[in-house]
Short mmCIF file of C-alpha atoms in Angstrom, two decimals:
data_model
loop_
_atom_site.label_atom_id
_atom_site.label_comp_id
_atom_site.label_asym_id
_atom_site.label_seq_id
_atom_site.Cartn_x
_atom_site.Cartn_y
_atom_site.Cartn_z
CA MET A 699 10.00 -13.48 50.44
CA SER A 700 12.69 -15.67 51.98
CA ALA A 701 14.62 -14.55 55.04
CA VAL A 702 17.51 -12.19 54.50
CA SER A 703 20.49 -13.89 56.08
CA THR A 704 23.30 -11.58 54.99
CA PRO A 705 21.89 -8.06 54.98
CA HIS A 706 25.13 -6.41 53.89
CA VAL A 707 25.16 -8.21 50.50
CA THR A 708 21.54 -9.23 49.97
CA PRO A 709 19.18 -6.36 49.19
CA THR A 710 16.29 -5.65 51.54
CA PRO A 711 12.84 -6.74 50.35
CA ALA A 712 12.03 -3.13 49.43
CA ARG A 713 15.25 -2.83 47.45
CA ARG A 714 14.60 -6.18 45.81
CA ASP A 715 11.12 -5.01 44.81
CA ALA A 716 12.58 -1.85 43.29
CA GLU A 717 15.14 -3.86 41.34
CA ALA A 718 12.49 -6.28 40.10
CA THR A 719 10.32 -3.37 39.04
CA LYS A 720 13.19 -1.71 37.18
CA ALA A 721 13.95 -5.01 35.47
CA ALA A 722 10.31 -5.36 34.43
CA ILE A 723 10.34 -1.83 32.99
CA LEU A 724 13.56 -2.48 31.05
CA LYS A 725 12.17 -5.76 29.74
CA ALA A 726 8.98 -4.02 28.58
CA ALA A 727 10.95 -1.24 26.82
CA ARG A 728 13.20 -3.80 25.14
CA HIS A 729 10.16 -5.76 23.97
CA LEU A 730 8.51 -2.70 22.44
CA LEU A 731 11.71 -1.40 20.81
CA ALA A 732 12.02 -4.63 18.82
CA ARG A 733 8.53 -4.15 17.39
CA HIS A 734 7.89 -0.45 16.95
CA ALA A 735 9.59 2.73 15.92
CA HIS A 736 10.92 4.81 18.76
CA ALA A 737 8.42 7.60 18.19
CA ASP A 738 5.51 5.14 18.24
CA ILE A 739 6.26 3.97 21.77
CA THR A 740 4.68 5.91 24.62
CA LEU A 741 5.72 5.82 28.26
CA LYS A 742 2.20 4.62 28.96
CA ALA A 743 2.70 1.61 26.66
CA VAL A 744 5.89 0.69 28.52
CA ALA A 745 4.14 1.19 31.86
CA ASP A 746 1.13 -0.91 30.84
CA ARG A 747 3.33 -3.75 29.69
CA ALA A 748 5.48 -3.63 32.84
CA GLY A 749 2.44 -3.38 35.07
CA VAL A 750 3.51 -0.11 36.66
CA SER A 751 2.45 3.53 36.45
CA PRO A 752 4.13 6.02 34.05
CA PRO A 753 5.24 8.25 36.98
CA LEU A 754 7.14 5.29 38.44
CA ILE A 755 9.11 4.99 35.19
CA LEU A 756 9.96 8.67 35.38
CA LYS A 757 11.06 8.23 39.00
CA TYR A 758 13.43 5.38 38.12
CA PHE A 759 14.67 6.43 34.68
CA GLY A 760 14.09 10.15 34.24
CA ASN A 761 12.42 10.17 30.83
CA LYS A 762 11.72 8.02 27.79
CA ASP A 763 15.09 8.73 26.16
CA THR A 764 17.14 7.89 29.23
CA LEU A 765 15.08 4.74 29.69
CA PHE A 766 15.65 3.68 26.08
CA ALA A 767 19.37 4.45 26.36
CA ARG A 768 19.47 1.70 28.99
CA VAL A 769 18.16 -0.96 26.61
CA MET A 770 20.37 -0.29 23.62
CA SER A 771 22.92 -3.02 24.15
CA PHE A 772 23.06 -6.06 21.87
CA GLU A 773 25.56 -7.90 24.13
CA THR A 774 23.24 -10.54 25.56
CA ASP A 775 21.50 -11.00 22.19
CA ALA A 776 24.86 -11.63 20.53
CA ASP A 777 25.79 -14.09 23.30
CA ALA A 778 22.77 -16.19 22.37
CA LEU A 779 22.99 -15.63 18.63
CA LEU A 780 26.64 -16.67 18.37
CA ALA A 781 26.56 -19.58 20.85
CA ALA A 782 27.58 -22.32 18.43
CA PRO A 783 30.79 -23.62 16.84
CA LEU A 784 31.67 -21.93 13.56
CA ASP A 785 30.85 -24.93 11.37
CA GLY A 786 27.29 -25.01 12.72
CA LEU A 787 26.82 -21.30 13.33
CA GLY A 788 24.66 -20.65 10.26
CA PRO A 789 21.94 -23.14 11.25
CA HIS A 790 22.12 -21.94 14.85
CA MET A 791 21.68 -18.27 13.90
CA VAL A 792 18.74 -18.99 11.60
CA ARG A 793 17.01 -21.20 14.18
CA HIS A 794 17.67 -18.66 16.93
CA MET A 795 16.10 -15.84 14.92
CA LEU A 796 13.02 -17.87 13.96
CA LEU A 797 12.55 -19.26 17.49
CA SER A 798 12.76 -15.78 19.01
CA GLN A 799 10.13 -14.57 16.60
CA SER A 800 7.93 -17.60 17.16
CA GLU A 801 8.20 -17.58 20.95
CA GLN A 802 8.50 -13.87 21.75
CA GLY A 803 6.97 -12.31 18.65
CA ALA A 804 10.21 -10.57 17.64
CA ASP A 805 13.96 -10.98 17.93
CA PRO A 806 15.73 -8.19 19.85
CA LEU A 807 18.30 -7.98 17.05
CA LEU A 808 15.60 -6.28 14.98
CA ARG A 809 15.88 -3.19 17.18
CA ILE A 810 18.52 -2.10 14.67
CA VAL A 811 15.85 -1.94 11.99
CA PHE A 812 14.00 0.70 13.98
CA ALA A 813 17.09 2.76 14.76
CA PRO A 814 16.20 6.35 13.89
CA LEU A 815 18.30 7.54 10.94
CA HIS A 816 19.06 10.83 12.62
CA GLY A 817 19.89 11.70 16.18
CA GLU A 818 22.00 10.33 18.99
CA GLN A 819 19.75 7.39 19.76
CA GLY A 820 20.14 5.91 16.29
CA ASP A 821 23.89 6.54 16.35
CA ILE A 822 24.28 4.68 19.65
CA LEU A 823 22.24 1.73 18.40
CA ARG A 824 24.25 1.55 15.17
CA ALA A 825 27.60 1.76 16.97
CA ASN A 826 26.52 -0.94 19.44
CA PHE A 827 25.26 -3.15 16.64
CA ARG A 828 28.54 -2.89 14.81
CA THR A 829 30.83 -3.57 17.76
CA GLN A 830 28.64 -6.04 19.63
CA VAL A 831 27.27 -8.06 16.70
CA THR A 832 29.09 -7.57 13.38
CA ASP A 833 32.62 -7.02 14.70
CA ARG A 834 32.21 -9.84 17.19
CA LEU A 835 31.19 -12.20 14.39
CA THR A 836 34.09 -10.93 12.27
CA ALA A 837 36.51 -11.96 15.01
CA ARG A 838 35.21 -15.53 14.77
CA LEU A 839 35.86 -15.83 11.02
CA THR A 840 39.00 -16.95 9.24
CA GLY A 841 40.04 -16.36 5.65
CA PRO A 842 39.88 -13.27 3.46
CA ASP A 843 37.35 -10.42 3.75
CA ALA A 844 36.17 -11.53 7.17
CA GLY A 845 34.60 -8.13 7.91
CA LEU A 846 32.60 -8.05 4.69
CA ARG A 847 31.52 -11.67 5.07
CA ALA A 848 30.33 -11.06 8.63
CA GLU A 849 28.38 -8.03 7.43
CA LEU A 850 26.70 -10.03 4.66
CA ALA A 851 25.94 -12.97 6.97
CA VAL A 852 24.24 -10.57 9.39
CA ALA A 853 22.45 -8.98 6.42
CA THR A 854 20.91 -12.31 5.40
CA LEU A 855 19.79 -12.86 8.98
CA LEU A 856 18.24 -9.40 9.32
CA GLY A 857 16.40 -10.02 6.05
CA LEU A 858 14.97 -13.25 7.38
CA GLY A 859 13.82 -11.41 10.50
CA VAL A 860 12.25 -8.60 8.49
CA MET A 861 10.47 -11.00 6.12
CA TYR A 862 8.99 -13.24 8.82
CA GLY A 863 8.66 -10.67 11.59
CA ILE A 864 7.44 -7.61 9.71
CA ALA A 865 6.70 -8.07 6.01
CA ARG A 866 4.52 -11.17 6.22
CA GLY A 867 2.56 -9.97 9.24
CA THR A 868 1.93 -13.50 10.50
CA GLU A 869 4.25 -15.25 12.87
CA VAL A 870 6.22 -18.29 11.77
CA ARG A 871 4.59 -21.48 13.00
CA ALA A 872 6.88 -23.57 15.17
CA THR A 873 6.34 -26.52 12.82
CA ALA A 874 7.69 -24.51 9.87
CA ILE A 875 10.98 -23.65 11.55
CA ASP A 876 12.87 -26.86 10.67
CA ALA A 877 12.09 -26.49 6.99
CA LEU A 878 13.16 -22.84 6.99
CA VAL A 879 16.40 -23.66 8.79
CA ASP A 880 17.17 -26.34 6.19
CA ARG A 881 16.55 -23.89 3.36
CA TYR A 882 18.17 -20.75 4.73
CA ALA A 883 21.07 -21.93 6.91
CA PRO A 884 23.33 -22.71 3.91
CA THR A 885 22.85 -19.10 2.76
CA VAL A 886 24.20 -17.78 6.06
CA GLN A 887 26.85 -20.48 6.47
CA ALA A 888 28.29 -19.73 3.03
CA TYR A 889 29.56 -16.39 4.40
CA LEU A 890 30.88 -17.91 7.63
CA SER A 891 32.93 -20.78 6.22
CA PRO A 892 33.28 -20.24 2.47
CA MET B 1202 5.09 26.97 -20.20
CA SER B 1203 4.55 25.83 -23.80
CA ALA B 1204 1.42 26.76 -25.73
CA VAL B 1205 -1.66 24.65 -25.16
CA SER B 1206 -2.72 23.40 -28.57
CA THR B 1207 -5.46 20.94 -27.63
CA PRO B 1208 -7.25 22.35 -24.62
CA HIS B 1209 -9.72 19.49 -24.35
CA VAL B 1210 -7.00 16.90 -23.66
CA THR B 1211 -4.06 18.96 -22.37
CA PRO B 1212 -4.54 20.46 -18.91
CA THR B 1213 -4.50 24.22 -18.49
CA PRO B 1214 -1.36 25.75 -16.97
CA ALA B 1215 -3.12 26.07 -13.60
CA ARG B 1216 -4.21 22.44 -13.70
CA ARG B 1217 -0.73 21.42 -14.74
CA ASP B 1218 0.74 23.32 -11.79
CA ALA B 1219 -1.66 21.59 -9.43
CA GLU B 1220 -0.75 18.19 -10.85
CA ALA B 1221 2.97 18.95 -10.60
CA THR B 1222 2.53 20.09 -7.00
CA LYS B 1223 0.58 16.95 -6.10
CA ALA B 1224 3.29 14.84 -7.72
CA ALA B 1225 5.97 16.66 -5.74
CA ILE B 1226 4.06 16.05 -2.51
CA LEU B 1227 3.63 12.33 -3.29
CA LYS B 1228 7.30 12.05 -4.16
CA ALA B 1229 8.29 13.71 -0.89
CA ALA B 1230 6.01 11.43 1.13
CA ARG B 1231 7.36 8.38 -0.66
CA HIS B 1232 10.92 9.49 0.01
CA LEU B 1233 10.31 9.96 3.73
CA LEU B 1234 8.35 6.70 4.13
CA ALA B 1235 11.38 4.72 2.91
CA ARG B 1236 13.56 6.28 5.59
CA HIS B 1237 11.47 6.88 8.68
CA ALA B 1238 8.76 5.29 10.73
CA HIS B 1239 5.30 6.54 9.95
CA ALA B 1240 4.88 8.25 13.29
CA ASP B 1241 8.19 10.09 12.89
CA ILE B 1242 7.06 11.87 9.71
CA THR B 1243 5.26 15.17 10.14
CA LEU B 1244 3.16 16.94 7.54
CA LYS B 1245 5.63 19.81 7.87
CA ALA B 1246 8.52 17.51 6.89
CA VAL B 1247 6.63 16.42 3.77
CA ALA B 1248 5.75 20.04 2.98
CA ASP B 1249 9.33 21.23 3.46
CA ARG B 1250 10.68 18.52 1.19
CA ALA B 1251 8.05 19.20 -1.49
CA GLY B 1252 8.54 22.96 -1.26
CA VAL B 1253 4.91 23.66 -0.37
CA SER B 1254 2.97 24.68 2.72
CA PRO B 1255 1.34 22.11 5.07
CA PRO B 1256 -2.15 23.58 4.44
CA LEU B 1257 -1.70 22.91 0.71
CA ILE B 1258 -1.13 19.23 1.49
CA LEU B 1259 -4.32 19.19 3.55
CA LYS B 1260 -6.17 20.84 0.68
CA TYR B 1261 -5.02 18.24 -1.85
CA PHE B 1262 -4.94 15.08 0.27
CA GLY B 1263 -7.11 15.62 3.36
CA ASN B 1264 -4.70 14.44 6.06
CA LYS B 1265 -1.45 12.58 6.63
CA ASP B 1266 -3.07 9.13 6.57
CA THR B 1267 -4.94 9.71 3.30
CA LEU B 1268 -1.75 11.15 1.79
CA PHE B 1269 0.28 8.12 2.85
CA ALA B 1270 -2.41 5.76 1.58
CA ARG B 1271 -1.64 7.18 -1.87
CA VAL B 1272 2.02 6.16 -1.77
CA MET B 1273 1.64 2.59 -0.57
CA SER B 1274 1.98 0.81 -3.87
CA PHE B 1275 5.09 -1.20 -4.72
CA GLU B 1276 4.06 -1.65 -8.38
CA THR B 1277 6.59 0.68 -9.99
CA ASP B 1278 9.34 -0.43 -7.60
CA ALA B 1279 8.71 -4.05 -8.55
CA ASP B 1280 8.74 -3.09 -12.26
CA ALA B 1281 12.30 -1.82 -11.85
CA LEU B 1282 13.44 -4.49 -9.39
CA LEU B 1283 12.31 -7.39 -11.58
CA ALA B 1284 13.34 -5.97 -14.97
CA ALA B 1285 15.83 -8.69 -15.93
CA PRO B 1286 15.71 -12.23 -17.32
CA LEU B 1287 15.49 -14.92 -14.64
CA ASP B 1288 19.05 -16.17 -15.09
CA GLY B 1289 20.43 -12.71 -14.36
CA LEU B 1290 17.76 -11.54 -11.94
CA GLY B 1291 19.82 -12.03 -8.77
CA PRO B 1292 22.64 -9.68 -9.85
CA HIS B 1293 20.08 -7.20 -11.18
CA MET B 1294 18.12 -7.11 -7.92
CA VAL B 1295 21.23 -6.67 -5.79
CA ARG B 1296 22.61 -3.91 -8.02
CA HIS B 1297 19.22 -2.19 -8.15
CA MET B 1298 18.94 -2.12 -4.35
CA LEU B 1299 22.47 -0.81 -3.85
CA LEU B 1300 22.17 1.79 -6.62
CA SER B 1301 18.89 3.09 -5.19
CA GLN B 1302 20.50 3.47 -1.81
CA SER B 1303 23.60 5.07 -3.25
CA GLU B 1304 21.77 7.48 -5.55
CA GLN B 1305 18.59 8.23 -3.59
CA GLY B 1306 19.67 7.40 -0.05
CA ALA B 1307 17.12 4.57 0.29
CA ASP B 1308 15.27 2.04 -1.80
CA PRO B 1309 11.46 2.40 -1.76
CA LEU B 1310 11.17 -1.35 -1.14
CA LEU B 1311 12.33 -0.63 2.40
CA ARG B 1312 8.99 1.04 3.12
CA ILE B 1313 7.89 -2.46 4.16
CA VAL B 1314 10.42 -2.36 7.00
CA PHE B 1315 8.65 0.63 8.49
CA ALA B 1316 5.14 -0.80 8.09
CA PRO B 1317 3.44 -0.34 11.45
CA LEU B 1318 2.75 -3.74 13.05
CA HIS B 1319 -0.77 -2.76 14.00
CA GLY B 1320 -3.44 -0.81 12.17
CA GLU B 1321 -4.83 -0.54 8.69
CA GLN B 1322 -1.83 1.27 7.20
CA GLY B 1323 0.56 -1.57 8.02
CA ASP B 1324 -1.95 -4.14 6.76
CA ILE B 1325 -2.27 -2.37 3.41
CA LEU B 1326 1.49 -2.10 3.00
CA ARG B 1327 1.98 -5.79 3.85
CA ALA B 1328 -0.79 -6.92 1.49
CA ASN B 1329 0.64 -4.76 -1.31
CA PHE B 1330 4.15 -6.04 -0.68
CA ARG B 1331 2.99 -9.63 -0.88
CA THR B 1332 0.94 -9.31 -4.05
CA GLN B 1333 3.08 -6.74 -5.85
CA VAL B 1334 6.55 -8.02 -4.97
CA THR B 1335 6.69 -11.54 -3.51
CA ASP B 1336 3.79 -13.10 -5.46
CA ARG B 1337 4.94 -11.44 -8.65
CA LEU B 1338 8.42 -12.89 -8.22
CA THR B 1339 6.88 -16.28 -7.40
CA ALA B 1340 5.09 -16.25 -10.75
CA ARG B 1341 8.46 -15.90 -12.50
CA LEU B 1342 9.99 -18.97 -10.85
CA THR B 1343 9.87 -22.58 -11.99
CA GLY B 1344 10.46 -25.73 -9.99
CA PRO B 1345 9.31 -26.76 -6.51
CA ASP B 1346 8.51 -24.43 -3.60
CA ALA B 1347 8.44 -21.34 -5.80
CA GLY B 1348 6.52 -19.32 -3.19
CA LEU B 1349 8.96 -20.09 -0.40
CA ARG B 1350 11.97 -19.48 -2.64
CA ALA B 1351 10.61 -16.10 -3.74
CA GLU B 1352 10.03 -15.17 -0.10
CA LEU B 1353 13.59 -16.11 0.85
CA ALA B 1354 15.09 -14.32 -2.17
CA VAL B 1355 13.22 -11.16 -1.15
CA ALA B 1356 14.35 -11.74 2.45
CA THR B 1357 18.02 -11.71 1.41
CA LEU B 1358 17.43 -8.51 -0.52
CA LEU B 1359 15.65 -6.77 2.36
CA GLY B 1360 18.51 -7.79 4.63
CA LEU B 1361 21.02 -6.20 2.25
CA GLY B 1362 18.95 -3.02 2.25
CA VAL B 1363 18.68 -2.95 6.04
CA MET B 1364 22.39 -3.57 6.52
CA TYR B 1365 23.60 -0.92 4.08
CA GLY B 1366 20.70 1.52 4.41
CA ILE B 1367 20.00 1.46 8.15
CA ALA B 1368 22.37 -0.62 10.29
CA ARG B 1369 25.67 0.73 8.99
CA GLY B 1370 24.54 4.33 8.93
CA THR B 1371 26.84 5.25 6.05
CA GLU B 1372 25.82 5.02 2.46
CA VAL B 1373 27.40 2.49 0.13
CA ARG B 1374 30.04 4.14 -2.03
CA ALA B 1375 29.34 3.74 -5.74
CA THR B 1376 32.79 2.17 -6.19
CA ALA B 1377 31.91 -0.58 -3.69
CA ILE B 1378 28.79 -1.69 -5.53
CA ASP B 1379 30.45 -4.01 -8.07
CA ALA B 1380 32.24 -5.95 -5.35
CA LEU B 1381 29.05 -6.28 -3.31
CA VAL B 1382 27.08 -7.47 -6.34
CA ASP B 1383 29.73 -10.12 -7.04
CA ARG B 1384 29.57 -11.33 -3.45
CA TYR B 1385 25.84 -11.18 -2.80
CA ALA B 1386 24.16 -11.91 -6.14
CA PRO B 1387 24.82 -15.68 -5.94
CA THR B 1388 23.00 -15.71 -2.58
CA VAL B 1389 19.87 -14.26 -4.18
CA GLN B 1390 20.19 -16.17 -7.44
CA ALA B 1391 20.39 -19.50 -5.58
CA TYR B 1392 16.73 -19.08 -4.65
CA LEU B 1393 15.67 -17.97 -8.12
CA SER B 1394 17.23 -20.75 -10.21
CA PRO B 1395 18.27 -23.52 -7.83
#
């Protein structure tokens, strides 16, 4: 560890370790939630992936539900997904989805697919998805029926993620991504700038 | 019950009851598998929905896994989904998906979304989905890249199902279906007859 020069703003090494551990736990939970149904994920699986013990997760986050409630935001995913000018947004979104799946095994946007149909957890995920992804895309669009078009553009993207991340069962090869972007981007773009 | 006129081909009333009960159990399992992750579904939930006791399910099907193995075919779903001439198949598929969700709460095709990523059950579902849905659609298409185009057409359809069946959390109103078909069918059809 480097020297702590300004102790009143920089955390102590112990505090930094705790923060790094919490971040690792959140990252592990986020990873698993994009790949498995809520009920399929055990605290032990999160702990194994984060390299910590299950009791440490309980100490930091209380229980599985309170832990998962912490990783239900789509804000940073939408930042990355929508980081392109409108006239090139379709290709960017398609490439982003396929690259996430190729490099990380799943795109975090697909957490919405595993949102439980009943219960508070699913309701929170759905509300976040709407405001943080669909509504945010809607605000970028011009012309009639912007809300519906945003919804359908996101639908095409979720379908791509489900097909190549779940239904096929084999990950997209990096070399296949360009061809898929060429084929599928016009489908998405048609809803963004009709 | 009506009289049994040909006992050697028509089942006895008791046999008929057993068959009807088994069918009700399979229907209930199928219904739940299109809406929930495998691990979220209890034998009791299947039993409650079928109007039978959990031990009766065990008697007929052994256990939850062997029961679910019985409802993993997409054959009849694909029969209905693909029942239109190629030049009108896109609108038919979109309307079929939205009607299923509106009338039954979910389309059975969405069982693929909940296929567990690991384990035999997910592998069977994925293999069935490929041969019974995607490959069967591929065989209907003419022109280059038929396999890829079928895959992308199915992707757009799965995305529609995820958006309106899972992500939005409210069912599509029957009166909204025509407008959605008009908007979305060209997206699907573009892959079927480019």
